[in-house]
Coordinates of C-alpha atoms in Angstrom, one line a residue:
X1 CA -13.8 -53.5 -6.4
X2 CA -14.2 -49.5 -6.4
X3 CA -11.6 -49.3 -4.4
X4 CA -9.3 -50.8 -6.0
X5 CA -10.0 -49.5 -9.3
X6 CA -9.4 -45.8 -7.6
X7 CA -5.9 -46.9 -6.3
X8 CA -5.6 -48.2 -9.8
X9 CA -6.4 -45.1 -11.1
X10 CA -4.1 -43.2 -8.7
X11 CA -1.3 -45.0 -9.6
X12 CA -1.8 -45.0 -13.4
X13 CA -2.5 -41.3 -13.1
X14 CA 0.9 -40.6 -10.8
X15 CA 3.4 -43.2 -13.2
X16 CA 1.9 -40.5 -15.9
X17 CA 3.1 -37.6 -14.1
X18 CA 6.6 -39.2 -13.4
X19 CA 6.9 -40.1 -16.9
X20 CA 5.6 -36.3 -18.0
X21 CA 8.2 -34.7 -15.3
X22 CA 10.7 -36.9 -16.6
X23 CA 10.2 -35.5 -20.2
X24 CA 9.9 -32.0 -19.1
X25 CA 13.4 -32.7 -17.2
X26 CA 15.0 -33.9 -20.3
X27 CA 14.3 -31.6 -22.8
X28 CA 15.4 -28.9 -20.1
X29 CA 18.5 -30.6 -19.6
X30 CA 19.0 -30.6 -23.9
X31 CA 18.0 -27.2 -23.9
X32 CA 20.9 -26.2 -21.4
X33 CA 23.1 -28.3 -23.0
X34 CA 22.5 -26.4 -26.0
X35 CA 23.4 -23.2 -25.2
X36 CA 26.0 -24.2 -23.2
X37 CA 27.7 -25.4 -26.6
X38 CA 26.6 -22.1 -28.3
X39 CA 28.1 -19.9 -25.6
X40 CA 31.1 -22.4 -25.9
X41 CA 31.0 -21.9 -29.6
X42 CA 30.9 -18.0 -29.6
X43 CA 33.5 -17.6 -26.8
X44 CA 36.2 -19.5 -29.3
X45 CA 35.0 -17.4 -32.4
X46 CA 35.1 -14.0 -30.4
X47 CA 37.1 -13.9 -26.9
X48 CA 34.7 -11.0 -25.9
X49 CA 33.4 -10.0 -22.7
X50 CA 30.3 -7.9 -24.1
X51 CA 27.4 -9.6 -26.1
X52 CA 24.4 -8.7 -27.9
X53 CA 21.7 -8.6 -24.6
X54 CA 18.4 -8.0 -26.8
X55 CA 17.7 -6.0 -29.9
X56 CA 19.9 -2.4 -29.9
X57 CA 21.4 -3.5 -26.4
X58 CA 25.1 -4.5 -25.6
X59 CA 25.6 -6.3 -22.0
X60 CA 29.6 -6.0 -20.8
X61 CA 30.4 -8.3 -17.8
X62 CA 33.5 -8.5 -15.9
X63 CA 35.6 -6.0 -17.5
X64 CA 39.1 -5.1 -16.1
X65 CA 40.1 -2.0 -17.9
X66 CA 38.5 1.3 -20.5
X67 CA 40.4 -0.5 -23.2
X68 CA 39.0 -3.8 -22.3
X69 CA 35.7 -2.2 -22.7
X70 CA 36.1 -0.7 -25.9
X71 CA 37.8 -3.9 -27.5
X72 CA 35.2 -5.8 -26.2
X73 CA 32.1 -3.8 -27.7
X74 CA 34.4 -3.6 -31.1
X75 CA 34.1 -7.4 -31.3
X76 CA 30.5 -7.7 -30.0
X77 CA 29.4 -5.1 -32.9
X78 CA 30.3 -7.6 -35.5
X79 CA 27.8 -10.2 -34.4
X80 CA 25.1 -7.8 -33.4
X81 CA 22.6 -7.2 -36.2
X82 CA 22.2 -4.2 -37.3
X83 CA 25.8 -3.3 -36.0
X84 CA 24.3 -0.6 -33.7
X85 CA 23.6 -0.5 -30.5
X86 CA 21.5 2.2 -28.0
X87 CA 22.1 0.8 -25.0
X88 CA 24.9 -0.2 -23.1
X89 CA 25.1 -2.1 -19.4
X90 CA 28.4 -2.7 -17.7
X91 CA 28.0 -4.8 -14.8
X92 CA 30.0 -7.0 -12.4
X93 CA 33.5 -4.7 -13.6
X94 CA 37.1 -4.7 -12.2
X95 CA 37.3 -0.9 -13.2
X96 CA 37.9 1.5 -10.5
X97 CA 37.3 4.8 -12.1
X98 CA 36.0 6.5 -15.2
X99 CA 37.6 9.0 -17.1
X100 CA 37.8 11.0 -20.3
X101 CA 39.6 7.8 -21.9
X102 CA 36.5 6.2 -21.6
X103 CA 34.8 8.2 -24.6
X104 CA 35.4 7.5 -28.3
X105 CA 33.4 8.4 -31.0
X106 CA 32.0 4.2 -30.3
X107 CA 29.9 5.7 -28.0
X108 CA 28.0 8.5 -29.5
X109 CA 25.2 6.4 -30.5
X110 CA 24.5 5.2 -26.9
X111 CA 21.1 7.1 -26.0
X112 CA 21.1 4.7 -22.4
X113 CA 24.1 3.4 -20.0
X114 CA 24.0 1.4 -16.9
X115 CA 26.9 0.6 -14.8
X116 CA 26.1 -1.7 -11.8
X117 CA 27.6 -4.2 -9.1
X118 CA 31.3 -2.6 -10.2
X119 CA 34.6 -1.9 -8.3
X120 CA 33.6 2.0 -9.5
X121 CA 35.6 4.1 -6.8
X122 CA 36.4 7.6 -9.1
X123 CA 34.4 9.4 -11.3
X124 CA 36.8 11.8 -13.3
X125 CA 35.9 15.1 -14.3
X126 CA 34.0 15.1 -18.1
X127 CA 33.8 11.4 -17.5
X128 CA 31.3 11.0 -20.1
X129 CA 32.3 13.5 -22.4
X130 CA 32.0 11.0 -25.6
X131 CA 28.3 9.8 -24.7
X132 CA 26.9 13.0 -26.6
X133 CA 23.7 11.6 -27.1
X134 CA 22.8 10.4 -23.8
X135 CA 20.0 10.3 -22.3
X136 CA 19.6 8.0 -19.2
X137 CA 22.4 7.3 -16.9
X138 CA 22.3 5.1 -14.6
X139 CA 25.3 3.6 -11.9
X140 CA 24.4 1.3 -8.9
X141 CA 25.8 -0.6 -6.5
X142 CA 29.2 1.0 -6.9
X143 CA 31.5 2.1 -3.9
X144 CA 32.3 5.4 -5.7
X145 CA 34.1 7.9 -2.7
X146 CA 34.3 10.4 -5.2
X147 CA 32.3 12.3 -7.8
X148 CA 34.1 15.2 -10.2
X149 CA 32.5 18.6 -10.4
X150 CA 32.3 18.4 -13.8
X151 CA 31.8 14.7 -14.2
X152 CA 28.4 14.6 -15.8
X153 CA 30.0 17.9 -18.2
X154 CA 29.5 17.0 -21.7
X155 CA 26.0 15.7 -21.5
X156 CA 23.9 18.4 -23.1
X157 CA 20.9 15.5 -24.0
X158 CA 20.9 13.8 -20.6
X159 CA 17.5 13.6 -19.2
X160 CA 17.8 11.1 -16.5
X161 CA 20.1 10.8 -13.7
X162 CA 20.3 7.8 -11.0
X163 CA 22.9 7.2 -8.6
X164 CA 21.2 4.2 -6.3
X165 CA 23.5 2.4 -3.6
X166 CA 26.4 4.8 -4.7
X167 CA 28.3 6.2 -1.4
X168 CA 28.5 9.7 -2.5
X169 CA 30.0 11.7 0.0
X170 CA 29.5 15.7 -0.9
X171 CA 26.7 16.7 -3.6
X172 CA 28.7 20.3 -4.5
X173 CA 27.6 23.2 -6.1
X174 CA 27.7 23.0 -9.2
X175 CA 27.8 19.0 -9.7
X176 CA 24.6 18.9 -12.2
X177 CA 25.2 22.5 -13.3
X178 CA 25.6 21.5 -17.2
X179 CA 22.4 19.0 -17.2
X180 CA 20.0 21.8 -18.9
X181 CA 17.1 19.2 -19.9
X182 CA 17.9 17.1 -17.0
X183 CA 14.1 15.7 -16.1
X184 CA 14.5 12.6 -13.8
X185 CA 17.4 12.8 -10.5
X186 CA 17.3 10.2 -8.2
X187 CA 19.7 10.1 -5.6
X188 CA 19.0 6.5 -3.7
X189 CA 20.8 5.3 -0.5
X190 CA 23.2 7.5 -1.2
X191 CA 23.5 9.1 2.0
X192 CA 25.7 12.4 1.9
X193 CA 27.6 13.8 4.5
X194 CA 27.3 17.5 2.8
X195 CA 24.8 18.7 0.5
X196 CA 25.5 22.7 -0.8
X197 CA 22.2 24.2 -0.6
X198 CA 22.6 25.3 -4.1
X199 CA 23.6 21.9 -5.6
X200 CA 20.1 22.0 -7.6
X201 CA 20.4 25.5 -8.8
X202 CA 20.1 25.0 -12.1
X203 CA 18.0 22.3 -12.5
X204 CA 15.3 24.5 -13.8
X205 CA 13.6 21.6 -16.0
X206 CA 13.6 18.6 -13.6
X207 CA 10.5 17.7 -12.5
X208 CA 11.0 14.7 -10.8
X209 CA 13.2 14.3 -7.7
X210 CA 14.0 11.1 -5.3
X211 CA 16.2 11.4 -2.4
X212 CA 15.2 8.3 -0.7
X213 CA 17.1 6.1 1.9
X214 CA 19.7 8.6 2.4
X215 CA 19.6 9.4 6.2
X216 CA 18.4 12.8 5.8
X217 CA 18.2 14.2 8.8
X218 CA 17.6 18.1 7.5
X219 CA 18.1 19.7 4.3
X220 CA 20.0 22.6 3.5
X221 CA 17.7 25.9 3.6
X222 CA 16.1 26.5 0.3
X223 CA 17.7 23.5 -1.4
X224 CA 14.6 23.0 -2.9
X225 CA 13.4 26.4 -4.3
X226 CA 15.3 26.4 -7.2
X227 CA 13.3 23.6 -8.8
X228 CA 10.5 25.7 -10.4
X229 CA 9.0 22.6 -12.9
X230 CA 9.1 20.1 -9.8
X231 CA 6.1 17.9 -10.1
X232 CA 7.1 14.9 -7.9
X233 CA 9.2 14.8 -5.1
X234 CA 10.3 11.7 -2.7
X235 CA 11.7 11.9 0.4
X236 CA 10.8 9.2 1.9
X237 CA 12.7 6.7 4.0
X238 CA 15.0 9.3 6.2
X239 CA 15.1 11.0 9.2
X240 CA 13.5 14.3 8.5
X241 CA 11.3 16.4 11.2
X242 CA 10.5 19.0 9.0
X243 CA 11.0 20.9 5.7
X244 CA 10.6 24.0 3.6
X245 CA 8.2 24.0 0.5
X246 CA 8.1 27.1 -0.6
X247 CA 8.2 27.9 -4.5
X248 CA 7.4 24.5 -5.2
X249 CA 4.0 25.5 -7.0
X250 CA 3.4 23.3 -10.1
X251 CA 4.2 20.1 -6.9
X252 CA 1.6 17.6 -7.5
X253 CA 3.3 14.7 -5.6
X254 CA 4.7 14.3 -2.2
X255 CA 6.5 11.2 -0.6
X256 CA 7.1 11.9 3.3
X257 CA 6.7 8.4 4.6
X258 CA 9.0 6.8 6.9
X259 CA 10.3 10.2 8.4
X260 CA 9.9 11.2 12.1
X261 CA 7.8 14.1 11.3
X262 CA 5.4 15.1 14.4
X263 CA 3.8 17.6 13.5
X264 CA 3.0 19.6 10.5
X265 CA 2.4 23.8 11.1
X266 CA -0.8 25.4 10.2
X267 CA -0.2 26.7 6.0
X268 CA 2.7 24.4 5.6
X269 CA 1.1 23.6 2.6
X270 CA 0.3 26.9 1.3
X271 CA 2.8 27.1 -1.6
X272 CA 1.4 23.6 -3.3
X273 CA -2.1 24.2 -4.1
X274 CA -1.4 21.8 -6.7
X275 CA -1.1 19.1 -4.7
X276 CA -3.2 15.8 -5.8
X277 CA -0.9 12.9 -4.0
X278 CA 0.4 13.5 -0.1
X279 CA 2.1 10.4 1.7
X280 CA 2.5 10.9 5.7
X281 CA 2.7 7.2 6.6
X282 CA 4.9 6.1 9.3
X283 CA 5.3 9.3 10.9
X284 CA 5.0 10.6 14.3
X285 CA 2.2 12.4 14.1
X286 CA -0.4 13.0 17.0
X287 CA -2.0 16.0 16.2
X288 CA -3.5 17.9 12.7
X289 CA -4.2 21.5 13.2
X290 CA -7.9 22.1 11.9
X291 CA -7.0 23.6 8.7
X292 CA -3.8 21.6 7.9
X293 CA -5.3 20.3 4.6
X294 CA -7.3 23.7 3.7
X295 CA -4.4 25.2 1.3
X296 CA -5.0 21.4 -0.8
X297 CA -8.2 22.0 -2.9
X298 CA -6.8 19.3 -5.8
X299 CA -5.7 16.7 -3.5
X300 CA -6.3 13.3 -4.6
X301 CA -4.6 10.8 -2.3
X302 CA -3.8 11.6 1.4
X303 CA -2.0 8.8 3.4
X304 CA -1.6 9.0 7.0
X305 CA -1.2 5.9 8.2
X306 CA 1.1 4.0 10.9
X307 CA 1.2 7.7 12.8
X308 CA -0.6 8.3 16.8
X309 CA -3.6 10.5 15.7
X310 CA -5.9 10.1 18.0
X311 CA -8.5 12.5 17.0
X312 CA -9.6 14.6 13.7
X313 CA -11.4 17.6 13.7
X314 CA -14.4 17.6 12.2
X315 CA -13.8 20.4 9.7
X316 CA -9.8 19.0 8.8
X317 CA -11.3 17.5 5.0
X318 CA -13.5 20.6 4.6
X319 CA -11.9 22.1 1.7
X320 CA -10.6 18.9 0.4
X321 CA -13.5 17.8 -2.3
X322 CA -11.7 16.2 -5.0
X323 CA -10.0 13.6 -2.4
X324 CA -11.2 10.5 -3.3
X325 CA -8.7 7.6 -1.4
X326 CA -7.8 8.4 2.8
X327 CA -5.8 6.2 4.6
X328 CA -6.2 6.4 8.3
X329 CA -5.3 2.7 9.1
X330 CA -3.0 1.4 12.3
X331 CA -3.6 5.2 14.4
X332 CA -5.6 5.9 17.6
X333 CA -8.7 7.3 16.6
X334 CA -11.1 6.4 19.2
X335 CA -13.8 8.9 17.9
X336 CA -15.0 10.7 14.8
X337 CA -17.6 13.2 14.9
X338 CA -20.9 12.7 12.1
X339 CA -19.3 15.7 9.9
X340 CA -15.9 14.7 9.5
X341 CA -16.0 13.1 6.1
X342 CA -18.9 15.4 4.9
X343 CA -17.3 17.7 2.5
X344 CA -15.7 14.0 0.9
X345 CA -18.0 14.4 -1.6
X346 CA -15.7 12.0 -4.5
X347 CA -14.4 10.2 -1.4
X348 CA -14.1 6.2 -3.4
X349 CA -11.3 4.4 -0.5
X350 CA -11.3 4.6 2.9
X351 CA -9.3 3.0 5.2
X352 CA -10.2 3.0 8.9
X353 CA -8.7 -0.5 10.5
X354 CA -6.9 -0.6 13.2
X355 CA -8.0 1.8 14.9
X356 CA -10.0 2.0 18.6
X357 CA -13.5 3.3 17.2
X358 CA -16.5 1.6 19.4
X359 CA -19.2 3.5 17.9
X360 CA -19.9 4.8 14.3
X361 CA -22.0 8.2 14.5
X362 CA -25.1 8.3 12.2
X363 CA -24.5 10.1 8.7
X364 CA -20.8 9.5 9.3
X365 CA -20.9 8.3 5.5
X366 CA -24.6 9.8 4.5
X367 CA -22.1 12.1 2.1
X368 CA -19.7 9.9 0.7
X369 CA -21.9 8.3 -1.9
X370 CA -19.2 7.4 -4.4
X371 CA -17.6 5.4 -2.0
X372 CA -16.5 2.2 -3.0
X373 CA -14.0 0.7 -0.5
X374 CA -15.2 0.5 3.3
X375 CA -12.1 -1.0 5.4
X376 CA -13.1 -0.8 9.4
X377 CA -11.5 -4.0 10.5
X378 CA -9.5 -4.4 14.1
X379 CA -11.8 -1.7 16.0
X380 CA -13.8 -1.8 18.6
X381 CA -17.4 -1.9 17.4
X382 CA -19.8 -3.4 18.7
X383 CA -23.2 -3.1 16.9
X384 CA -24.0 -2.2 13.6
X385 CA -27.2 0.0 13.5
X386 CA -29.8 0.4 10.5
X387 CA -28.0 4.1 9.4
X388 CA -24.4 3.1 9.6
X389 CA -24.5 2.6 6.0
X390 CA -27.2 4.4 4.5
X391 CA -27.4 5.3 1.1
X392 CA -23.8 3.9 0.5
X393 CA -25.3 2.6 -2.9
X394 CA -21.8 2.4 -4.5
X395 CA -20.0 0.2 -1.7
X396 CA -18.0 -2.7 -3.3
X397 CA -16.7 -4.1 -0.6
X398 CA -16.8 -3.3 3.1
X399 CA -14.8 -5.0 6.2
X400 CA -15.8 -5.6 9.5
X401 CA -13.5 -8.2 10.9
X402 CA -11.2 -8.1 14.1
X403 CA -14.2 -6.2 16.1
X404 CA -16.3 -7.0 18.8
X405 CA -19.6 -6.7 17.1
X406 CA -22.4 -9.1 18.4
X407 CA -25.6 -6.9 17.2
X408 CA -26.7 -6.3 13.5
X409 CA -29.3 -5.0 13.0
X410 CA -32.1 -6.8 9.9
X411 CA -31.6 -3.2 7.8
X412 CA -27.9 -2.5 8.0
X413 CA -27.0 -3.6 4.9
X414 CA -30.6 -2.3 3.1
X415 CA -28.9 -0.1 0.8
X416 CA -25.6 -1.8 0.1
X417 CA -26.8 -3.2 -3.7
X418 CA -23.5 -3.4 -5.1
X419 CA -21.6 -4.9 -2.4
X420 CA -19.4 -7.6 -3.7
X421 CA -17.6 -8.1 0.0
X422 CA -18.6 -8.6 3.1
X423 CA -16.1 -9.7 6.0
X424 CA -17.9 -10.2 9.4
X425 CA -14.6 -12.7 10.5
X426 CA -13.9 -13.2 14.2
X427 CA -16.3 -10.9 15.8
X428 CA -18.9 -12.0 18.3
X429 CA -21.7 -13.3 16.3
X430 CA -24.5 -15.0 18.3
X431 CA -27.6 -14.4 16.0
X432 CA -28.2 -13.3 12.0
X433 CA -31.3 -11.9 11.3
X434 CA -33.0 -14.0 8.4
X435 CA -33.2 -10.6 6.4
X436 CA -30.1 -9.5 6.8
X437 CA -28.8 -10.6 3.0
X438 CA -31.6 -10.3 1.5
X439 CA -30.8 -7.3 -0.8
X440 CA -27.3 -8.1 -1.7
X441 CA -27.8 -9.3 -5.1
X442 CA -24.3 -8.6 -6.0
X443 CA -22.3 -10.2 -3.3
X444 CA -19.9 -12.7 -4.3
X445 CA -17.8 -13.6 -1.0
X446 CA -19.5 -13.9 2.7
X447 CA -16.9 -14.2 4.9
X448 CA -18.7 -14.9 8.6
X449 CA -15.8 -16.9 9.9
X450 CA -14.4 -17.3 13.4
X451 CA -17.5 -15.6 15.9
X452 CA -20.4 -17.7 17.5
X453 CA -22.9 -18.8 15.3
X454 CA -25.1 -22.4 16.0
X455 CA -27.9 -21.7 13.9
X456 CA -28.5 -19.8 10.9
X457 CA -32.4 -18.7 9.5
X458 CA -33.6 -21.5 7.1
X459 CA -33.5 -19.3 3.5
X460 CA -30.7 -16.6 5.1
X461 CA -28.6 -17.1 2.0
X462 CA -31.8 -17.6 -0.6
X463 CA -31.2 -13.9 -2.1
X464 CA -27.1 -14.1 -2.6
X465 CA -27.8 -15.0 -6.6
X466 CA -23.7 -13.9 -7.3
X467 CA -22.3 -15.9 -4.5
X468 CA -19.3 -17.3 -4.9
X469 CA -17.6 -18.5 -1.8
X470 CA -19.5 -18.4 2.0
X471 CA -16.4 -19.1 5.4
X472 CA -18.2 -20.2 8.2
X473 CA -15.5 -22.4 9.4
X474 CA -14.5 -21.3 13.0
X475 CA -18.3 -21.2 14.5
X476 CA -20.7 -24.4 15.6
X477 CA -22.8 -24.4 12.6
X478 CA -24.9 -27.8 12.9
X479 CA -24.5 -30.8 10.4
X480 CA -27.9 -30.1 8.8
X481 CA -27.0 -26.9 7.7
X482 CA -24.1 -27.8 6.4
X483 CA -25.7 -29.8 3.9
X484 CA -28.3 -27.4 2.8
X485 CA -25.4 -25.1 1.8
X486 CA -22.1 -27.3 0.8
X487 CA -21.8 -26.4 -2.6
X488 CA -20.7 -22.6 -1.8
X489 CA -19.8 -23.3 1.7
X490 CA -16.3 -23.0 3.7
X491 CA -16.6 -24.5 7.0

């Protein structure tokens, strides 16, 4: 009888979820049938190739010609309400160059233009002339071969530039000459043949510079220093071994990941003593001079991970206080000496896995108080020992798993009150003492997954009053213990 009233159930409960599908279906199918119609409807009133995309902003697709450009944003002005319009995208175009044609007093209005997946080969010189009141500028996915010297000319309000996916072959001298409040260039996948080291030279406002994905190799000496306001700069994503910093003193970000930079000389840094953000993942770096990091006193963010250090000197963070997230993941570190992370006073994330550590020195963290996010996961440890973690009363969450550990000892998580996450997965867990837990008031998930466990303490979870979600599944827990803790348990 109970079962079949569940089947009966079951099927009552799936012909309702046909027949709400099929209603969700059909009014989909109404809706597109709709607006099919509409489109239909508008296409016969105005044969225009630019519409109204959302409030101020005029989408052109497919156009073939300037003139079929401006015809079409005449006709798409008469339906747009109010009949103007700030911004204006041409995408998926048929024209193969832009010229001083283009520009007619319908444009001054325009404060932001986008011209993307076009046939764009030419760029003619004042190009833009008639967008007076530009401000962003933005062309992608274009197979432009050539770019004007004065084809950005007549843009005395333009404050961003972007040329992404845009085959530019030479960056001249002179090229963003007439861009005085130019604040934003980013130069993406463009990958240059030539670059004139003075190409920036008068970009004495822009503080904010991309060059990503562009196969840099080397830059031209002192291409940089004429960018005096430079705040951020990203280089990421090319080939570069080295580069020259100098005069770039108010630079407070730093992108260098995914270069083949090796090593990085003693000062290098000595010019940016504003510093707060420094990206050095997937490098080849094996070795950091001692004092590599001492010119950095605002530093913020350091990431060096994906690299071959195998070592740190335990005096390398001594002058960096105010760093408060390190990434060290996926190096060689086999070591670290008790001092290393001592003058990481504000230190909040750190990031150790993948590593080869087998032992963690007591008072390796007895500094880092505000630290929040413990990650030592796919090392070699073997034990945990009753100081590992001392006084780390601010730890949120801390991982352990992909080691080798078989020994905890009953105190080593004493002092870790506000810990929310533990992962202990696929280690080599025989025994737990029955203490272990017992302070964690906060922790919400246990994960003790994939190591060796038969038997747990009777009580071993009593004091986990936040516990949300225990993973045991992977070990040879017995079938009485399962019971005793099903309702939180993952096996």
């Amino acid at each position: 009888m109970n079962l079949k009233m569940s089947i009966s159930k079951h099927a009552l409960h799936r012909n309702r979820v046909k027949t709400v599908n099929y209603k969700c279906q059909k009014k989909m199918l109404l809706s597109f049938l709709l607006l099919y119609q509409i489109q239909h409807s508008f296409a016969n009133i105005i044969p225009s190739v630019c519409h109204g995309n959302h409030w101020n902003s005029l989408l052109c697709i497919g156009v073939t010609s300037q003139k079929d450009l401006r015809d079409g944003i005449s006709n798409a002005l008469g339906i747009v309400s109010p009949p103007q319009f700030d911004s204006l995208e041409i995408t998926h175009s048929q024209l193969n160059f832009l010229g001083p044609d283009l520009n007619k007093k319908l444009y001054q209005q325009v404060q932001n233009l986008k011209i993307s997946n076009s046939n764009l080969s030419n760029v003619q010189s004042e190009a833009f002339i008639g967008f007076s009141h530009l401000q962003s500028l933005k062309i992608e996915s274009s197979n432009i071969l050539m770019i004007d010297l004065a084809a950005f000319h007549g843009l005395p309000n333009l404050k961003m530039l972007q040329l992404s996916e845009v085959k530019v072959k030479r960056l001249p001298w002179g090229l963003f000459d007439r861009l005085p409040y130019l604040i934003k260039l980013e130069l993406i996948d463009c990958q240059p043949e030539f670059i004139d080291r003075n190409v920036f030279h008068n970009l004495n406002t822009l503080k904010e510079l991309v060059l990503t994905k562009n196969a840099l190799t080397k830059l031209p000496v002192n291409l940089l220093r004429p960018l005096i306001s430079i705040e951020t700069l990203m280089l990421n994503d090319n080939k570069l071994e080295t580069l020259d910093l100098k005069g770039l003193k108010h630079l407070h970000s730093l992108f260098l990941q995914k270069n083949y930079i090796s090593t990085i000389p003693r000062h290098f840094f000595q010019a940016n003593r504003n510093l707060r953000v420094l990206v050095l993942d997937d490098n080849g770096i094996s070795d950091l001079e001692w004092d590599v990091f001492a010119d950095l006193p605002q530093l913020e963010i350091l990431g060096l991970m994906h690299n071959t250090i195998s070592k740190l000197h335990p005096l390398i963070f001594r002058t960096t206080t105010n760093l408060h997230t390190l990434n060290l993941a996926a190096n060689q570190i086999s070591k670290l000496d008790s001092n290393t992370f001592n003058g990481l006073t504000r230190l909040a994330n750190l990031n150790l896995m993948d590593n080869r550590l087998e032992t963690l020195p007591d008072g390796l963290f007895s500094k880092n108080l505000h630290l929040s996010f413990l990650d030592l996961s796919a090392n070699n440890l073997k034990s945990i020992s009753p100081t590992n973690f001392r006084h780390l009363r601010s730890l949120a969450s801390l991982k352990l798993k992909g080691n080798e550990i078989s020994d905890i000892h009953g105190e080593a998580f004493r002092d870790l009150a506000l810990l929310q996450v533990l992962d202990l997965d696929n280690n080599e867990i025989r025994e737990i003492d029955a203490g272990l837990f017992g302070n964690l008031k906060k922790l919400r998930v246990l994960v003790l997954a994939n190591n060796y466990l038969r038997n747990l303490p009777n009580g071993i979870f009593n004091g986990l009053t936040s516990i949300e979600s225990i993973e045991l599944e992977g070990n040879n827990i017995t079938d009485e213990f399962n019971k005793s803790v099903s309702k939180f348990v993952s096996f």
